[in-house]
mmCIF file of C-alpha atoms in Angstrom:
data_model
loop_
_atom_site.group_PDB
_atom_site.id
_atom_site.type_symbol
_atom_site.label_atom_id
_atom_site.label_comp_id
_atom_site.label_asym_id
_atom_site.label_seq_id
_atom_site.Cartn_x
_atom_site.Cartn_y
_atom_site.Cartn_z
ATOM 1 C CA MET J 1 25.915 -0.857 4.599
ATOM 2 C CA SER J 2 25.909 2.320 6.634
ATOM 3 C CA ARG J 3 24.105 2.795 9.923
ATOM 4 C CA SER J 4 21.505 4.806 8.020
ATOM 5 C CA GLY J 5 20.724 1.725 5.939
ATOM 6 C CA GLN J 6 21.730 3.138 2.543
ATOM 7 C CA ALA J 7 21.525 0.397 -0.070
ATOM 8 C CA ALA J 8 21.245 -0.152 -3.776
ATOM 9 C CA ALA J 9 17.998 -1.938 -4.547
ATOM 10 C CA ALA J 10 17.458 -4.678 -7.106
ATOM 11 C CA PRO J 11 14.189 -6.053 -8.554
ATOM 12 C CA GLY J 12 12.811 -9.043 -6.719
ATOM 13 C CA ARG J 13 15.255 -8.861 -3.810
ATOM 14 C CA ASP J 14 14.465 -8.230 -0.180
ATOM 15 C CA ALA J 15 14.530 -4.545 0.760
ATOM 16 C CA GLY J 16 16.080 -3.429 4.001
ATOM 17 C CA PRO J 17 19.258 -2.785 5.927
ATOM 18 C CA ARG J 18 21.311 -5.519 7.527
ATOM 19 C CA PHE J 19 19.856 -5.752 10.981
ATOM 20 C CA PRO J 20 22.518 -6.090 13.690
ATOM 21 C CA SER J 21 22.124 -9.055 16.003
ATOM 22 C CA THR J 22 23.733 -7.192 18.890
ATOM 23 C CA SER J 23 23.570 -3.428 18.892
ATOM 24 C CA ASP J 24 22.367 -0.491 20.876
ATOM 25 C CA ALA J 25 20.634 0.809 17.748
ATOM 26 C CA SER J 26 16.873 0.882 18.077
ATOM 27 C CA LEU J 27 16.079 2.604 14.770
ATOM 28 C CA MET J 28 17.675 2.663 11.314
ATOM 29 C CA VAL J 29 16.526 4.399 8.138
ATOM 30 C CA GLY J 30 16.931 2.640 4.806
ATOM 31 C CA SER J 31 16.934 4.694 1.588
ATOM 32 C CA PHE J 32 16.251 3.075 -1.779
ATOM 33 C CA ALA J 33 16.072 4.638 -5.238
ATOM 34 C CA MET J 34 13.347 2.751 -7.121
ATOM 35 C CA PRO J 35 12.898 3.266 -10.873
ATOM 36 C CA SER J 36 9.408 3.084 -12.331
ATOM 37 C CA ARG J 37 7.866 -0.410 -11.989
ATOM 38 C CA TRP J 38 10.664 -1.600 -9.715
ATOM 39 C CA ARG J 39 9.467 -4.282 -7.322
ATOM 40 C CA PHE J 40 10.849 -5.929 -4.215
ATOM 41 C CA GLY J 41 9.365 -9.426 -4.061
ATOM 42 C CA THR J 42 7.625 -10.827 -1.010
ATOM 43 C CA HIS J 43 9.929 -10.743 2.017
ATOM 44 C CA THR J 44 9.938 -10.132 5.762
ATOM 45 C CA HIS J 45 12.004 -8.110 8.246
ATOM 46 C CA PRO J 46 12.907 -8.889 11.862
ATOM 47 C CA TRP J 47 12.256 -5.211 12.703
ATOM 48 C CA HIS J 48 9.110 -3.121 12.232
ATOM 49 C CA GLN J 49 9.106 -1.016 9.062
ATOM 50 C CA LEU J 50 7.461 2.291 8.205
ATOM 51 C CA ALA J 51 7.308 2.145 4.397
ATOM 52 C CA TRP J 52 7.325 5.716 3.106
ATOM 53 C CA ALA J 53 7.833 7.304 -0.310
ATOM 54 C CA ALA J 54 9.944 10.426 0.090
ATOM 55 C CA GLU J 55 9.382 10.869 -3.652
ATOM 56 C CA GLY J 56 6.908 9.199 -6.000
ATOM 57 C CA VAL J 57 4.300 6.623 -5.001
ATOM 58 C CA LEU J 58 4.735 3.159 -3.467
ATOM 59 C CA THR J 59 2.458 0.167 -3.385
ATOM 60 C CA VAL J 60 2.703 -2.392 -0.611
ATOM 61 C CA GLU J 61 0.912 -5.720 -0.780
ATOM 62 C CA THR J 62 0.429 -8.197 2.063
ATOM 63 C CA GLY J 63 -1.918 -11.096 2.629
ATOM 64 C CA GLU J 64 -4.437 -8.536 3.888
ATOM 65 C CA GLY J 65 -4.583 -6.516 0.674
ATOM 66 C CA LEU J 66 -2.885 -3.715 -1.226
ATOM 67 C CA TRP J 67 -2.056 -0.141 -0.207
ATOM 68 C CA VAL J 68 -1.104 2.742 -2.512
ATOM 69 C CA LEU J 69 1.077 5.247 -0.654
ATOM 70 C CA PRO J 70 1.795 8.796 -1.807
ATOM 71 C CA PRO J 71 4.290 10.833 0.287
ATOM 72 C CA VAL J 72 1.569 11.948 2.700
ATOM 73 C CA ARG J 73 0.879 8.347 3.750
ATOM 74 C CA ALA J 74 3.100 5.532 4.978
ATOM 75 C CA LEU J 75 2.422 1.956 6.012
ATOM 76 C CA TRP J 76 3.447 0.508 9.353
ATOM 77 C CA ILE J 77 4.492 -3.106 8.666
ATOM 78 C CA PRO J 78 4.970 -5.156 11.832
ATOM 79 C CA ALA J 79 8.057 -7.346 12.093
ATOM 80 C CA GLY J 80 7.611 -10.709 10.428
ATOM 81 C CA VAL J 81 4.712 -9.732 8.139
ATOM 82 C CA PRO J 82 5.377 -10.891 4.534
ATOM 83 C CA HIS J 83 5.021 -8.020 2.077
ATOM 84 C CA ALA J 84 6.010 -6.899 -1.409
ATOM 85 C CA THR J 85 6.830 -3.293 -2.311
ATOM 86 C CA ALA J 86 6.789 -1.642 -5.725
ATOM 87 C CA ALA J 87 7.133 1.806 -7.288
ATOM 88 C CA HIS J 88 4.536 3.091 -9.742
ATOM 89 C CA ARG J 89 6.874 5.682 -11.113
ATOM 90 C CA SER J 90 10.418 6.700 -10.267
ATOM 91 C CA SER J 91 10.379 6.873 -6.463
ATOM 92 C CA VAL J 92 12.573 7.060 -3.395
ATOM 93 C CA MET J 93 11.578 4.840 -0.470
ATOM 94 C CA ARG J 94 12.965 6.094 2.830
ATOM 95 C CA SER J 95 11.898 3.690 5.545
ATOM 96 C CA PRO J 96 12.536 3.763 9.273
ATOM 97 C CA TYR J 97 13.103 0.283 10.726
ATOM 98 C CA LEU J 98 12.455 -0.068 14.460
ATOM 99 C CA ARG J 99 13.677 -2.825 16.764
ATOM 100 C CA PRO J 100 10.535 -4.436 18.217
ATOM 101 C CA ASP J 101 11.760 -4.750 21.806
ATOM 102 C CA ALA J 102 12.656 -1.044 21.894
ATOM 103 C CA CYS J 103 9.600 0.289 20.070
ATOM 104 C CA PRO J 104 6.590 1.714 21.923
ATOM 105 C CA VAL J 105 4.278 1.172 18.913
ATOM 106 C CA ARG J 106 2.579 -2.193 19.346
ATOM 107 C CA TRP J 107 0.338 -2.524 16.283
ATOM 108 C CA SER J 108 0.082 -6.153 15.217
ATOM 109 C CA ALA J 109 -1.308 -5.529 11.721
ATOM 110 C CA PRO J 110 -0.290 -3.263 8.814
ATOM 111 C CA THR J 111 -1.565 0.237 9.557
ATOM 112 C CA VAL J 112 -1.683 3.375 7.412
ATOM 113 C CA VAL J 113 0.062 6.373 8.969
ATOM 114 C CA HIS J 114 -0.299 10.058 8.125
ATOM 115 C CA VAL J 115 3.021 11.732 7.273
ATOM 116 C CA PRO J 116 2.843 15.434 8.181
ATOM 117 C CA PRO J 117 5.798 17.751 7.412
ATOM 118 C CA LEU J 118 7.350 17.278 10.859
ATOM 119 C CA LEU J 119 7.460 13.483 10.534
ATOM 120 C CA ARG J 120 8.823 13.788 6.995
ATOM 121 C CA GLU J 121 11.673 16.045 8.117
ATOM 122 C CA LEU J 122 12.428 13.868 11.127
ATOM 123 C CA ILE J 123 12.821 10.770 8.928
ATOM 124 C CA VAL J 124 15.171 12.689 6.642
ATOM 125 C CA HIS J 125 17.089 13.942 9.693
ATOM 126 C CA LEU J 126 17.514 10.429 11.108
ATOM 127 C CA ALA J 127 18.567 9.068 7.720
ATOM 128 C CA GLY J 128 21.627 11.325 7.808
ATOM 129 C CA SER J 129 24.610 11.364 10.091
ATOM 130 C CA ARG J 130 23.744 14.564 11.932
ATOM 131 C CA ALA J 131 21.978 12.921 14.857
ATOM 132 C CA SER J 132 23.989 10.828 17.333
ATOM 133 C CA GLY J 133 24.090 9.941 21.016
ATOM 134 C CA ASP J 134 21.425 11.459 23.253
ATOM 135 C CA ALA J 135 20.225 13.727 20.439
ATOM 136 C CA ARG J 136 19.437 10.702 18.296
ATOM 137 C CA VAL J 137 17.647 8.940 21.129
ATOM 138 C CA ARG J 138 15.416 11.983 21.594
ATOM 139 C CA ALA J 139 14.723 12.246 17.865
ATOM 140 C CA GLU J 140 13.791 8.557 17.677
ATOM 141 C CA ALA J 141 11.358 9.004 20.577
ATOM 142 C CA VAL J 142 9.707 11.943 18.830
ATOM 143 C CA LEU J 143 9.333 9.898 15.646
ATOM 144 C CA CYS J 144 7.446 7.204 17.550
ATOM 145 C CA ASP J 145 5.232 9.874 19.120
ATOM 146 C CA LEU J 146 4.345 11.193 15.650
ATOM 147 C CA VAL J 147 3.257 7.834 14.250
ATOM 148 C CA GLU J 148 -0.536 8.211 14.174
ATOM 149 C CA PRO J 149 -2.932 5.925 12.305
ATOM 150 C CA VAL J 150 -5.213 6.971 9.477
ATOM 151 C CA ASP J 151 -8.581 5.271 9.017
ATOM 152 C CA ALA J 152 -7.733 3.730 5.638
ATOM 153 C CA GLY J 153 -7.810 0.017 5.007
ATOM 154 C CA PRO J 154 -6.321 -1.891 2.095
ATOM 155 C CA VAL J 155 -8.017 -2.737 -1.174
ATOM 156 C CA LEU J 156 -9.066 -6.354 -0.689
ATOM 157 C CA LEU J 157 -9.328 -8.390 -3.865
ATOM 158 C CA PRO J 158 -9.288 -12.161 -3.299
ATOM 159 C CA LEU J 159 -9.747 -14.221 -6.454
ATOM 160 C CA PRO J 160 -12.362 -16.977 -6.707
ATOM 161 C CA SER J 161 -11.029 -20.485 -7.289
ATOM 162 C CA ASP J 162 -13.892 -21.814 -9.424
ATOM 163 C CA GLY J 163 -12.821 -21.621 -13.064
ATOM 164 C CA ARG J 164 -15.975 -19.861 -14.249
ATOM 165 C CA ALA J 165 -15.891 -17.131 -11.621
ATOM 166 C CA ARG J 166 -12.114 -16.869 -11.988
ATOM 167 C CA ARG J 167 -12.451 -16.102 -15.703
ATOM 168 C CA VAL J 168 -14.892 -13.321 -14.932
ATOM 169 C CA ALA J 169 -12.611 -11.906 -12.228
ATOM 170 C CA GLU J 170 -9.560 -11.951 -14.489
ATOM 171 C CA ALA J 171 -11.503 -10.275 -17.289
ATOM 172 C CA LEU J 172 -12.542 -7.486 -14.925
ATOM 173 C CA LEU J 173 -8.985 -7.044 -13.697
ATOM 174 C CA ALA J 174 -7.905 -6.656 -17.323
ATOM 175 C CA ASP J 175 -10.737 -4.208 -18.062
ATOM 176 C CA PRO J 176 -12.443 -2.820 -14.942
ATOM 177 C CA SER J 177 -14.636 -0.588 -17.126
ATOM 178 C CA ASP J 178 -16.525 -3.625 -18.460
ATOM 179 C CA GLY J 179 -20.072 -3.067 -17.202
ATOM 180 C CA ARG J 180 -21.713 -6.341 -18.210
ATOM 181 C CA THR J 181 -24.363 -7.699 -15.877
ATOM 182 C CA LEU J 182 -23.956 -10.985 -14.028
ATOM 183 C CA ASP J 183 -26.287 -12.693 -16.503
ATOM 184 C CA ALA J 184 -24.170 -11.441 -19.397
ATOM 185 C CA TRP J 185 -21.021 -12.595 -17.684
ATOM 186 C CA GLY J 186 -22.670 -15.927 -17.029
ATOM 187 C CA ARG J 187 -23.349 -16.467 -20.717
ATOM 188 C CA ALA J 188 -19.671 -15.782 -21.442
ATOM 189 C CA ALA J 189 -18.385 -17.970 -18.614
ATOM 190 C CA GLY J 190 -20.778 -20.896 -18.967
ATOM 191 C CA ALA J 191 -22.757 -20.376 -15.756
ATOM 192 C CA SER J 192 -25.952 -18.666 -14.772
ATOM 193 C CA GLY J 193 -25.835 -15.240 -13.191
ATOM 194 C CA ARG J 194 -27.194 -16.743 -9.989
ATOM 195 C CA THR J 195 -24.399 -19.324 -9.916
ATOM 196 C CA LEU J 196 -21.752 -16.654 -10.413
ATOM 197 C CA ALA J 197 -23.261 -14.555 -7.638
ATOM 198 C CA ARG J 198 -23.119 -17.535 -5.286
ATOM 199 C CA LEU J 199 -19.536 -18.363 -6.267
ATOM 200 C CA PHE J 200 -18.240 -14.835 -5.720
ATOM 201 C CA LEU J 201 -19.843 -14.610 -2.302
ATOM 202 C CA ALA J 202 -18.692 -18.067 -1.196
ATOM 203 C CA GLU J 203 -15.131 -17.842 -2.525
ATOM 204 C CA THR J 204 -14.221 -14.178 -2.001
ATOM 205 C CA GLY J 205 -16.485 -13.175 0.877
ATOM 206 C CA MET J 206 -17.914 -10.369 -1.269
ATOM 207 C CA SER J 207 -20.901 -9.940 -3.506
ATOM 208 C CA PHE J 208 -20.091 -9.638 -7.189
ATOM 209 C CA GLY J 209 -20.957 -5.937 -7.106
ATOM 210 C CA ARG J 210 -18.632 -5.249 -4.181
ATOM 211 C CA TRP J 211 -15.839 -7.283 -5.756
ATOM 212 C CA ARG J 212 -16.133 -5.312 -8.993
ATOM 213 C CA THR J 213 -16.063 -2.043 -7.042
ATOM 214 C CA GLN J 214 -12.871 -3.153 -5.302
ATOM 215 C CA ALA J 215 -11.330 -4.077 -8.651
ATOM 216 C CA ARG J 216 -12.210 -0.641 -10.006
ATOM 217 C CA LEU J 217 -10.785 1.123 -6.959
ATOM 218 C CA ARG J 218 -7.550 -0.836 -7.180
ATOM 219 C CA ALA J 219 -7.150 0.090 -10.836
ATOM 220 C CA ALA J 220 -8.093 3.702 -10.080
ATOM 221 C CA LEU J 221 -5.470 4.067 -7.357
ATOM 222 C CA ARG J 222 -2.770 2.911 -9.726
ATOM 223 C CA LEU J 223 -3.906 5.259 -12.480
ATOM 224 C CA LEU J 224 -4.124 8.191 -10.070
ATOM 225 C CA ALA J 225 -0.636 7.346 -8.818
ATOM 226 C CA GLU J 226 0.593 7.694 -12.404
ATOM 227 C CA GLY J 227 -0.776 11.238 -12.483
ATOM 228 C CA LEU J 228 -3.891 10.765 -14.620
ATOM 229 C CA PRO J 229 -6.678 13.293 -13.966
ATOM 230 C CA VAL J 230 -9.763 12.165 -12.077
ATOM 231 C CA ALA J 231 -12.067 12.519 -15.089
ATOM 232 C CA ALA J 232 -9.879 10.241 -17.202
ATOM 233 C CA VAL J 233 -9.547 7.688 -14.404
ATOM 234 C CA ALA J 234 -13.309 7.623 -13.822
ATOM 235 C CA GLY J 235 -13.957 6.645 -17.433
ATOM 236 C CA ARG J 236 -11.173 4.075 -17.564
ATOM 237 C CA VAL J 237 -12.484 2.191 -14.538
ATOM 238 C CA GLY J 238 -16.127 2.166 -15.543
ATOM 239 C CA TYR J 239 -17.855 5.214 -14.053
ATOM 240 C CA GLY J 240 -20.115 7.344 -16.220
ATOM 241 C CA THR J 241 -19.216 10.608 -14.523
ATOM 242 C CA PRO J 242 -16.325 11.867 -12.407
ATOM 243 C CA SER J 243 -18.753 12.716 -9.610
ATOM 244 C CA ALA J 244 -19.979 9.114 -9.431
ATOM 245 C CA PHE J 245 -16.393 7.890 -9.185
ATOM 246 C CA VAL J 246 -15.474 10.463 -6.529
ATOM 247 C CA ALA J 247 -18.492 9.438 -4.432
ATOM 248 C CA VAL J 248 -17.453 5.759 -4.498
ATOM 249 C CA PHE J 249 -13.830 6.654 -3.770
ATOM 250 C CA ARG J 250 -14.825 8.853 -0.839
ATOM 251 C CA ARG J 251 -16.976 6.094 0.668
ATOM 252 C CA ALA J 252 -14.077 3.664 0.426
ATOM 253 C CA PHE J 253 -11.221 5.880 1.639
ATOM 254 C CA GLY J 254 -12.900 8.698 3.541
ATOM 255 C CA VAL J 255 -11.435 11.433 1.319
ATOM 256 C CA SER J 256 -11.600 12.552 -2.294
ATOM 257 C CA PRO J 257 -9.007 11.282 -4.800
ATOM 258 C CA ALA J 258 -7.273 14.674 -4.795
ATOM 259 C CA ARG J 259 -7.049 14.766 -1.005
ATOM 260 C CA TYR J 260 -5.848 11.158 -0.824
ATOM 261 C CA PHE J 261 -2.739 12.123 -2.743
ATOM 262 C CA THR J 262 -2.163 15.528 -1.143
ATOM 263 C CA ALA J 263 -3.147 15.262 2.540
ATOM 264 C CA GLY J 264 -3.694 12.701 5.263
#
């Protein structure tokens, strides 16, 4: 393993460089080529990680939810937070890892970060062997200065434990475009619509309508990451018109689908 953290990745294994127990290093950059659908199973790191796709699109999932990350967005993952990382299509993950006791960023929860061109080039610069000594120290300090949060939370999708509500949830995950009413779902699941509504709220913390919207947004993010046009995605996740889908997406993420994947 080089100081830059170069490594060959394998499905289901932990992703990250070997962190030195005694070292003056305060930042390393790991680079991983990830074929389409490649996944690193749930793991933790002793250092903070900035998960960033230099190419392609990553998804990161923690106990707090799921994030879909095009190259203009990265996810700050605090040390010790269990997470799983996957590639939607052929991708390159290039992640800075920062030693907690030498890092000025103190966020205690996963946080989305905008990746402007300067931050992108600085990560690439630090991943190589060009920076060393005082020059590297200065570059690492600038990287930390450039880490700025974006107001974008994860897609939260807890599953109900009751068997009847669980069947409905799993059916919607399989086909988010299914627009049946709660009463119709109740007839299929063996419960009244009122019972299902109560179960979803009690067991997921969301109304049925909000849960279904989250399921549709999660599916939409994955389809958009695969390069499908907005109009096609809207229909596949249950919206009658692209404009209706864009309005829901904008309320959830603060930007349009196109801007989500092209700018922070």
